[in-house]
């Protein structure tokens, strides 16, 4: 990974609310609504806010680009043990199961739903994965029916430094 991180406290609920506001025009242009499911109280992590914004920005941009008009984007956050789990879900055509294992590979594109007409280089999800892993986290995707979900797991604030040292 080798990404230099400028670690600072990040309150994830406020962070994700702000990103939802910033991407609201994209969702509106796509004819989609945005739903937020966030916990009460503080959701603290230690992260490079700029890089994390780039990672989640890529996920939100993709959700608007590949979602369906009349559909939705949902941003959810909850805690599981020592991790914060943030999920970005959009309604739309699913990613074929045979493509899911490869979507985080550099230059990989799901041609049927992500044709040249939609733009992109196939680097966005590879960048997201690098940023999340540099923070000691993981990312996974699932897609079925009319939903695609990208799930990001990040160490909660007290556990971050230990995670990064051991990754």
JSON list of C-alpha atoms in Angstrom, two decimals:
[
{"chain": "A", "resi": 1, "resn": "UNK", "atom": "CA", "xyz": [0.00, 0.00, 0.00]},
{"chain": "A", "resi": 2, "resn": "UNK", "atom": "CA", "xyz": [2.62, 2.55, 1.01]},
{"chain": "A", "resi": 3, "resn": "UNK", "atom": "CA", "xyz": [0.08, 5.40, 1.24]},
{"chain": "A", "resi": 4, "resn": "UNK", "atom": "CA", "xyz": [1.25, 8.07, 3.66]},
{"chain": "A", "resi": 5, "resn": "UNK", "atom": "CA", "xyz": [-1.57, 8.71, 6.13]},
{"chain": "A", "resi": 6, "resn": "UNK", "atom": "CA", "xyz": [-2.29, 11.99, 7.93]},
{"chain": "A", "resi": 7, "resn": "UNK", "atom": "CA", "xyz": [-4.14, 10.40, 10.85]},
{"chain": "A", "resi": 8, "resn": "UNK", "atom": "CA", "xyz": [-6.61, 12.52, 12.81]},
{"chain": "A", "resi": 9, "resn": "UNK", "atom": "CA", "xyz": [-9.81, 11.85, 14.77]},
{"chain": "A", "resi": 10, "resn": "UNK", "atom": "CA", "xyz": [-12.81, 11.42, 12.44]},
{"chain": "A", "resi": 11, "resn": "UNK", "atom": "CA", "xyz": [-16.40, 11.32, 13.62]},
{"chain": "A", "resi": 12, "resn": "UNK", "atom": "CA", "xyz": [-17.85, 8.92, 11.05]},
{"chain": "A", "resi": 13, "resn": "UNK", "atom": "CA", "xyz": [-21.52, 9.87, 11.42]},
{"chain": "A", "resi": 14, "resn": "UNK", "atom": "CA", "xyz": [-20.85, 13.54, 10.69]},
{"chain": "A", "resi": 15, "resn": "UNK", "atom": "CA", "xyz": [-18.33, 12.57, 8.00]},
{"chain": "A", "resi": 16, "resn": "UNK", "atom": "CA", "xyz": [-20.84, 10.37, 6.13]},
{"chain": "A", "resi": 17, "resn": "UNK", "atom": "CA", "xyz": [-23.64, 12.95, 6.52]},
{"chain": "A", "resi": 18, "resn": "UNK", "atom": "CA", "xyz": [-21.36, 15.57, 4.97]},
{"chain": "A", "resi": 19, "resn": "UNK", "atom": "CA", "xyz": [-20.46, 13.29, 2.04]},
{"chain": "A", "resi": 20, "resn": "UNK", "atom": "CA", "xyz": [-24.16, 12.51, 1.48]},
{"chain": "A", "resi": 21, "resn": "UNK", "atom": "CA", "xyz": [-24.81, 16.26, 1.27]},
{"chain": "A", "resi": 22, "resn": "UNK", "atom": "CA", "xyz": [-21.92, 16.76, -1.16]},
{"chain": "A", "resi": 23, "resn": "UNK", "atom": "CA", "xyz": [-23.16, 13.99, -3.46]},
{"chain": "A", "resi": 24, "resn": "UNK", "atom": "CA", "xyz": [-26.85, 14.99, -3.22]},
{"chain": "A", "resi": 25, "resn": "UNK", "atom": "CA", "xyz": [-26.72, 16.75, -6.64]},
{"chain": "A", "resi": 26, "resn": "UNK", "atom": "CA", "xyz": [-25.36, 13.54, -8.23]},
{"chain": "A", "resi": 27, "resn": "UNK", "atom": "CA", "xyz": [-28.16, 11.50, -6.69]},
{"chain": "A", "resi": 28, "resn": "UNK", "atom": "CA", "xyz": [-30.71, 14.09, -7.80]},
{"chain": "A", "resi": 29, "resn": "UNK", "atom": "CA", "xyz": [-29.41, 14.05, -11.40]},
{"chain": "A", "resi": 30, "resn": "UNK", "atom": "CA", "xyz": [-29.63, 10.26, -11.36]},
{"chain": "A", "resi": 31, "resn": "UNK", "atom": "CA", "xyz": [-33.22, 10.43, -10.09]},
{"chain": "A", "resi": 32, "resn": "UNK", "atom": "CA", "xyz": [-32.28, 8.67, -6.86]},
{"chain": "A", "resi": 33, "resn": "UNK", "atom": "CA", "xyz": [-33.03, 9.39, -3.22]},
{"chain": "A", "resi": 34, "resn": "UNK", "atom": "CA", "xyz": [-30.46, 9.08, -0.45]},
{"chain": "A", "resi": 35, "resn": "UNK", "atom": "CA", "xyz": [-31.24, 7.33, 2.82]},
{"chain": "A", "resi": 36, "resn": "UNK", "atom": "CA", "xyz": [-29.03, 7.49, 5.90]},
{"chain": "A", "resi": 37, "resn": "UNK", "atom": "CA", "xyz": [-28.98, 4.96, 8.75]},
{"chain": "A", "resi": 38, "resn": "UNK", "atom": "CA", "xyz": [-26.56, 6.14, 11.41]},
{"chain": "A", "resi": 39, "resn": "UNK", "atom": "CA", "xyz": [-26.07, 5.35, 15.11]},
{"chain": "A", "resi": 40, "resn": "UNK", "atom": "CA", "xyz": [-26.91, 7.72, 17.92]},
{"chain": "A", "resi": 41, "resn": "UNK", "atom": "CA", "xyz": [-23.85, 9.19, 19.58]},
{"chain": "A", "resi": 42, "resn": "UNK", "atom": "CA", "xyz": [-20.23, 9.27, 18.55]},
{"chain": "A", "resi": 43, "resn": "UNK", "atom": "CA", "xyz": [-18.75, 6.95, 15.94]},
{"chain": "A", "resi": 44, "resn": "UNK", "atom": "CA", "xyz": [-15.07, 7.70, 16.28]},
{"chain": "A", "resi": 45, "resn": "UNK", "atom": "CA", "xyz": [-12.23, 6.45, 14.13]},
{"chain": "A", "resi": 46, "resn": "UNK", "atom": "CA", "xyz": [-8.73, 7.71, 13.53]},
{"chain": "A", "resi": 47, "resn": "UNK", "atom": "CA", "xyz": [-8.17, 8.15, 9.82]},
{"chain": "A", "resi": 48, "resn": "UNK", "atom": "CA", "xyz": [-6.85, 10.30, 7.04]},
{"chain": "A", "resi": 49, "resn": "UNK", "atom": "CA", "xyz": [-10.03, 12.25, 6.35]},
{"chain": "A", "resi": 50, "resn": "UNK", "atom": "CA", "xyz": [-8.95, 13.33, 2.88]},
{"chain": "A", "resi": 51, "resn": "UNK", "atom": "CA", "xyz": [-8.17, 9.80, 1.72]},
{"chain": "A", "resi": 52, "resn": "UNK", "atom": "CA", "xyz": [-11.27, 8.39, 3.38]},
{"chain": "A", "resi": 53, "resn": "UNK", "atom": "CA", "xyz": [-13.37, 11.04, 1.62]},
{"chain": "A", "resi": 54, "resn": "UNK", "atom": "CA", "xyz": [-11.83, 9.97, -1.69]},
{"chain": "A", "resi": 55, "resn": "UNK", "atom": "CA", "xyz": [-12.66, 6.31, -1.02]},
{"chain": "A", "resi": 56, "resn": "UNK", "atom": "CA", "xyz": [-16.26, 6.94, 0.02]},
{"chain": "A", "resi": 57, "resn": "UNK", "atom": "CA", "xyz": [-16.61, 9.55, -2.73]},
{"chain": "A", "resi": 58, "resn": "UNK", "atom": "CA", "xyz": [-15.75, 6.88, -5.30]},
{"chain": "A", "resi": 59, "resn": "UNK", "atom": "CA", "xyz": [-18.36, 4.55, -3.79]},
{"chain": "A", "resi": 60, "resn": "UNK", "atom": "CA", "xyz": [-21.05, 7.25, -3.77]},
{"chain": "A", "resi": 61, "resn": "UNK", "atom": "CA", "xyz": [-20.22, 8.38, -7.29]},
{"chain": "A", "resi": 62, "resn": "UNK", "atom": "CA", "xyz": [-20.49, 4.78, -8.53]},
{"chain": "A", "resi": 63, "resn": "UNK", "atom": "CA", "xyz": [-23.79, 4.33, -6.66]},
{"chain": "A", "resi": 64, "resn": "UNK", "atom": "CA", "xyz": [-25.25, 7.33, -8.50]},
{"chain": "A", "resi": 65, "resn": "UNK", "atom": "CA", "xyz": [-23.71, 6.36, -11.86]},
{"chain": "A", "resi": 66, "resn": "UNK", "atom": "CA", "xyz": [-24.82, 2.72, -11.85]},
{"chain": "A", "resi": 67, "resn": "UNK", "atom": "CA", "xyz": [-28.05, 3.02, -9.86]},
{"chain": "A", "resi": 68, "resn": "UNK", "atom": "CA", "xyz": [-31.49, 3.21, -11.38]},
{"chain": "A", "resi": 69, "resn": "UNK", "atom": "CA", "xyz": [-33.71, 6.27, -11.73]},
{"chain": "A", "resi": 70, "resn": "UNK", "atom": "CA", "xyz": [-36.47, 6.15, -9.15]},
{"chain": "A", "resi": 71, "resn": "UNK", "atom": "CA", "xyz": [-34.19, 4.13, -6.89]},
{"chain": "A", "resi": 72, "resn": "UNK", "atom": "CA", "xyz": [-32.07, 4.89, -3.89]},
{"chain": "A", "resi": 73, "resn": "UNK", "atom": "CA", "xyz": [-28.64, 5.07, -2.35]},
{"chain": "A", "resi": 74, "resn": "UNK", "atom": "CA", "xyz": [-28.41, 4.07, 1.29]},
{"chain": "A", "resi": 75, "resn": "UNK", "atom": "CA", "xyz": [-25.49, 4.92, 3.54]},
{"chain": "A", "resi": 76, "resn": "UNK", "atom": "CA", "xyz": [-25.50, 2.93, 6.77]},
{"chain": "A", "resi": 77, "resn": "UNK", "atom": "CA", "xyz": [-23.11, 2.78, 9.70]},
{"chain": "A", "resi": 78, "resn": "UNK", "atom": "CA", "xyz": [-23.05, 0.48, 12.70]},
{"chain": "A", "resi": 79, "resn": "UNK", "atom": "CA", "xyz": [-20.57, -0.99, 15.13]},
{"chain": "A", "resi": 80, "resn": "UNK", "atom": "CA", "xyz": [-19.60, -4.66, 15.25]},
{"chain": "A", "resi": 81, "resn": "UNK", "atom": "CA", "xyz": [-17.13, -5.43, 18.02]},
{"chain": "A", "resi": 82, "resn": "UNK", "atom": "CA", "xyz": [-13.97, -3.38, 17.45]},
{"chain": "A", "resi": 83, "resn": "UNK", "atom": "CA", "xyz": [-14.99, -2.22, 13.98]},
{"chain": "A", "resi": 84, "resn": "UNK", "atom": "CA", "xyz": [-17.20, 0.37, 12.36]},
{"chain": "A", "resi": 85, "resn": "UNK", "atom": "CA", "xyz": [-19.10, -1.09, 9.41]},
{"chain": "A", "resi": 86, "resn": "UNK", "atom": "CA", "xyz": [-20.12, 1.43, 6.76]},
{"chain": "A", "resi": 87, "resn": "UNK", "atom": "CA", "xyz": [-22.25, 0.18, 3.88]},
{"chain": "A", "resi": 88, "resn": "UNK", "atom": "CA", "xyz": [-23.11, 1.98, 0.64]},
{"chain": "A", "resi": 89, "resn": "UNK", "atom": "CA", "xyz": [-26.03, 0.30, -1.12]},
{"chain": "A", "resi": 90, "resn": "UNK", "atom": "CA", "xyz": [-27.69, 1.30, -4.35]},
{"chain": "A", "resi": 91, "resn": "UNK", "atom": "CA", "xyz": [-30.64, -0.03, -6.26]},
{"chain": "A", "resi": 92, "resn": "UNK", "atom": "CA", "xyz": [-30.01, -0.97, -9.86]},
{"chain": "A", "resi": 93, "resn": "UNK", "atom": "CA", "xyz": [-28.80, -3.75, -12.07]},
{"chain": "A", "resi": 94, "resn": "UNK", "atom": "CA", "xyz": [-26.68, -6.15, -10.02]},
{"chain": "A", "resi": 95, "resn": "UNK", "atom": "CA", "xyz": [-23.03, -6.89, -10.70]},
{"chain": "A", "resi": 96, "resn": "UNK", "atom": "CA", "xyz": [-22.90, -10.42, -12.15]},
{"chain": "A", "resi": 97, "resn": "UNK", "atom": "CA", "xyz": [-21.69, -12.98, -9.59]},
{"chain": "A", "resi": 98, "resn": "UNK", "atom": "CA", "xyz": [-18.82, -14.09, -11.84]},
{"chain": "A", "resi": 99, "resn": "UNK", "atom": "CA", "xyz": [-17.46, -10.51, -11.83]},
{"chain": "A", "resi": 100, "resn": "UNK", "atom": "CA", "xyz": [-17.61, -9.85, -8.07]},
{"chain": "A", "resi": 101, "resn": "UNK", "atom": "CA", "xyz": [-14.25, -11.51, -7.23]},
{"chain": "A", "resi": 102, "resn": "UNK", "atom": "CA", "xyz": [-12.47, -9.18, -9.68]},
{"chain": "A", "resi": 103, "resn": "UNK", "atom": "CA", "xyz": [-14.09, -5.76, -9.22]},
{"chain": "A", "resi": 104, "resn": "UNK", "atom": "CA", "xyz": [-11.32, -4.49, -6.92]},
{"chain": "A", "resi": 105, "resn": "UNK", "atom": "CA", "xyz": [-8.60, -5.43, -9.44]},
{"chain": "A", "resi": 106, "resn": "UNK", "atom": "CA", "xyz": [-6.92, -2.57, -11.27]},
{"chain": "A", "resi": 107, "resn": "UNK", "atom": "CA", "xyz": [-8.44, -1.85, -14.70]},
{"chain": "A", "resi": 108, "resn": "UNK", "atom": "CA", "xyz": [-11.21, -4.45, -14.28]},
{"chain": "A", "resi": 109, "resn": "UNK", "atom": "CA", "xyz": [-14.57, -3.33, -15.63]},
{"chain": "A", "resi": 110, "resn": "UNK", "atom": "CA", "xyz": [-17.88, -5.13, -15.66]},
{"chain": "A", "resi": 111, "resn": "UNK", "atom": "CA", "xyz": [-18.56, -4.59, -19.33]},
{"chain": "A", "resi": 112, "resn": "UNK", "atom": "CA", "xyz": [-22.29, -5.32, -19.42]},
{"chain": "A", "resi": 113, "resn": "UNK", "atom": "CA", "xyz": [-23.32, -2.68, -16.90]},
{"chain": "A", "resi": 114, "resn": "UNK", "atom": "CA", "xyz": [-20.23, -0.48, -17.03]},
{"chain": "A", "resi": 115, "resn": "UNK", "atom": "CA", "xyz": [-19.71, 0.03, -20.72]},
{"chain": "A", "resi": 116, "resn": "UNK", "atom": "CA", "xyz": [-17.47, 2.67, -22.22]},
{"chain": "A", "resi": 117, "resn": "UNK", "atom": "CA", "xyz": [-20.55, 4.91, -22.40]},
{"chain": "A", "resi": 118, "resn": "UNK", "atom": "CA", "xyz": [-20.47, 5.29, -18.60]},
{"chain": "A", "resi": 119, "resn": "UNK", "atom": "CA", "xyz": [-16.82, 6.31, -18.57]},
{"chain": "A", "resi": 120, "resn": "UNK", "atom": "CA", "xyz": [-14.25, 5.24, -16.03]},
{"chain": "A", "resi": 121, "resn": "UNK", "atom": "CA", "xyz": [-10.93, 3.48, -16.17]},
{"chain": "A", "resi": 122, "resn": "UNK", "atom": "CA", "xyz": [-11.47, 0.54, -13.85]},
{"chain": "A", "resi": 123, "resn": "UNK", "atom": "CA", "xyz": [-9.25, 2.14, -11.21]},
{"chain": "A", "resi": 124, "resn": "UNK", "atom": "CA", "xyz": [-11.86, 3.57, -8.82]},
{"chain": "A", "resi": 125, "resn": "UNK", "atom": "CA", "xyz": [-12.53, 0.44, -6.77]},
{"chain": "A", "resi": 126, "resn": "UNK", "atom": "CA", "xyz": [-8.84, -0.53, -6.73]},
{"chain": "A", "resi": 127, "resn": "UNK", "atom": "CA", "xyz": [-8.10, 2.91, -5.24]},
{"chain": "A", "resi": 128, "resn": "UNK", "atom": "CA", "xyz": [-10.89, 2.48, -2.69]},
{"chain": "A", "resi": 129, "resn": "UNK", "atom": "CA", "xyz": [-9.49, -0.89, -1.63]},
{"chain": "A", "resi": 130, "resn": "UNK", "atom": "CA", "xyz": [-5.95, 0.52, -1.26]},
{"chain": "A", "resi": 131, "resn": "UNK", "atom": "CA", "xyz": [-7.17, 3.40, 0.90]},
{"chain": "A", "resi": 132, "resn": "UNK", "atom": "CA", "xyz": [-9.31, 1.20, 3.14]},
{"chain": "A", "resi": 133, "resn": "UNK", "atom": "CA", "xyz": [-6.53, -1.37, 3.58]},
{"chain": "A", "resi": 134, "resn": "UNK", "atom": "CA", "xyz": [-4.03, 1.40, 4.40]},
{"chain": "A", "resi": 135, "resn": "UNK", "atom": "CA", "xyz": [-6.34, 2.24, 7.32]},
{"chain": "A", "resi": 136, "resn": "UNK", "atom": "CA", "xyz": [-6.23, -1.37, 8.56]},
{"chain": "A", "resi": 137, "resn": "UNK", "atom": "CA", "xyz": [-9.71, -2.05, 7.19]},
{"chain": "A", "resi": 138, "resn": "UNK", "atom": "CA", "xyz": [-11.37, -4.26, 4.60]},
{"chain": "A", "resi": 139, "resn": "UNK", "atom": "CA", "xyz": [-13.91, -3.82, 1.82]},
{"chain": "A", "resi": 140, "resn": "UNK", "atom": "CA", "xyz": [-16.26, -6.35, 0.30]},
{"chain": "A", "resi": 141, "resn": "UNK", "atom": "CA", "xyz": [-19.10, -6.25, -2.21]},
{"chain": "A", "resi": 142, "resn": "UNK", "atom": "CA", "xyz": [-22.28, -8.19, -2.66]},
{"chain": "A", "resi": 143, "resn": "UNK", "atom": "CA", "xyz": [-24.83, -7.83, -5.40]},
{"chain": "A", "resi": 144, "resn": "UNK", "atom": "CA", "xyz": [-28.09, -9.62, -5.97]},
{"chain": "A", "resi": 145, "resn": "UNK", "atom": "CA", "xyz": [-31.62, -8.85, -7.05]},
{"chain": "A", "resi": 146, "resn": "UNK", "atom": "CA", "xyz": [-31.83, -5.10, -7.42]},
{"chain": "A", "resi": 147, "resn": "UNK", "atom": "CA", "xyz": [-29.15, -4.08, -4.91]},
{"chain": "A", "resi": 148, "resn": "UNK", "atom": "CA", "xyz": [-25.40, -3.75, -4.78]},
{"chain": "A", "resi": 149, "resn": "UNK", "atom": "CA", "xyz": [-23.70, -3.14, -1.43]},
{"chain": "A", "resi": 150, "resn": "UNK", "atom": "CA", "xyz": [-20.12, -2.16, -0.71]},
{"chain": "A", "resi": 151, "resn": "UNK", "atom": "CA", "xyz": [-19.25, -2.83, 2.93]},
{"chain": "A", "resi": 152, "resn": "UNK", "atom": "CA", "xyz": [-16.27, -1.09, 4.49]},
{"chain": "A", "resi": 153, "resn": "UNK", "atom": "CA", "xyz": [-14.94, -2.23, 7.86]},
{"chain": "A", "resi": 154, "resn": "UNK", "atom": "CA", "xyz": [-12.66, 0.16, 9.75]},
{"chain": "A", "resi": 155, "resn": "UNK", "atom": "CA", "xyz": [-11.07, -0.24, 13.17]},
{"chain": "A", "resi": 156, "resn": "UNK", "atom": "CA", "xyz": [-12.75, 1.79, 15.89]},
{"chain": "A", "resi": 157, "resn": "UNK", "atom": "CA", "xyz": [-10.55, 4.59, 17.23]},
{"chain": "A", "resi": 158, "resn": "UNK", "atom": "CA", "xyz": [-9.00, 2.72, 20.17]},
{"chain": "A", "resi": 159, "resn": "UNK", "atom": "CA", "xyz": [-7.97, -0.20, 17.95]},
{"chain": "A", "resi": 160, "resn": "UNK", "atom": "CA", "xyz": [-6.64, 1.61, 14.87]},
{"chain": "A", "resi": 161, "resn": "UNK", "atom": "CA", "xyz": [-2.93, 1.93, 15.66]},
{"chain": "A", "resi": 162, "resn": "UNK", "atom": "CA", "xyz": [-2.60, -1.73, 16.58]},
{"chain": "A", "resi": 163, "resn": "UNK", "atom": "CA", "xyz": [-4.37, -2.72, 13.35]},
{"chain": "A", "resi": 164, "resn": "UNK", "atom": "CA", "xyz": [-2.13, -0.61, 11.14]},
{"chain": "A", "resi": 165, "resn": "UNK", "atom": "CA", "xyz": [1.04, -1.87, 12.84]},
{"chain": "A", "resi": 166, "resn": "UNK", "atom": "CA", "xyz": [0.04, -5.49, 12.22]},
{"chain": "A", "resi": 167, "resn": "UNK", "atom": "CA", "xyz": [-1.16, -5.11, 8.63]}
]
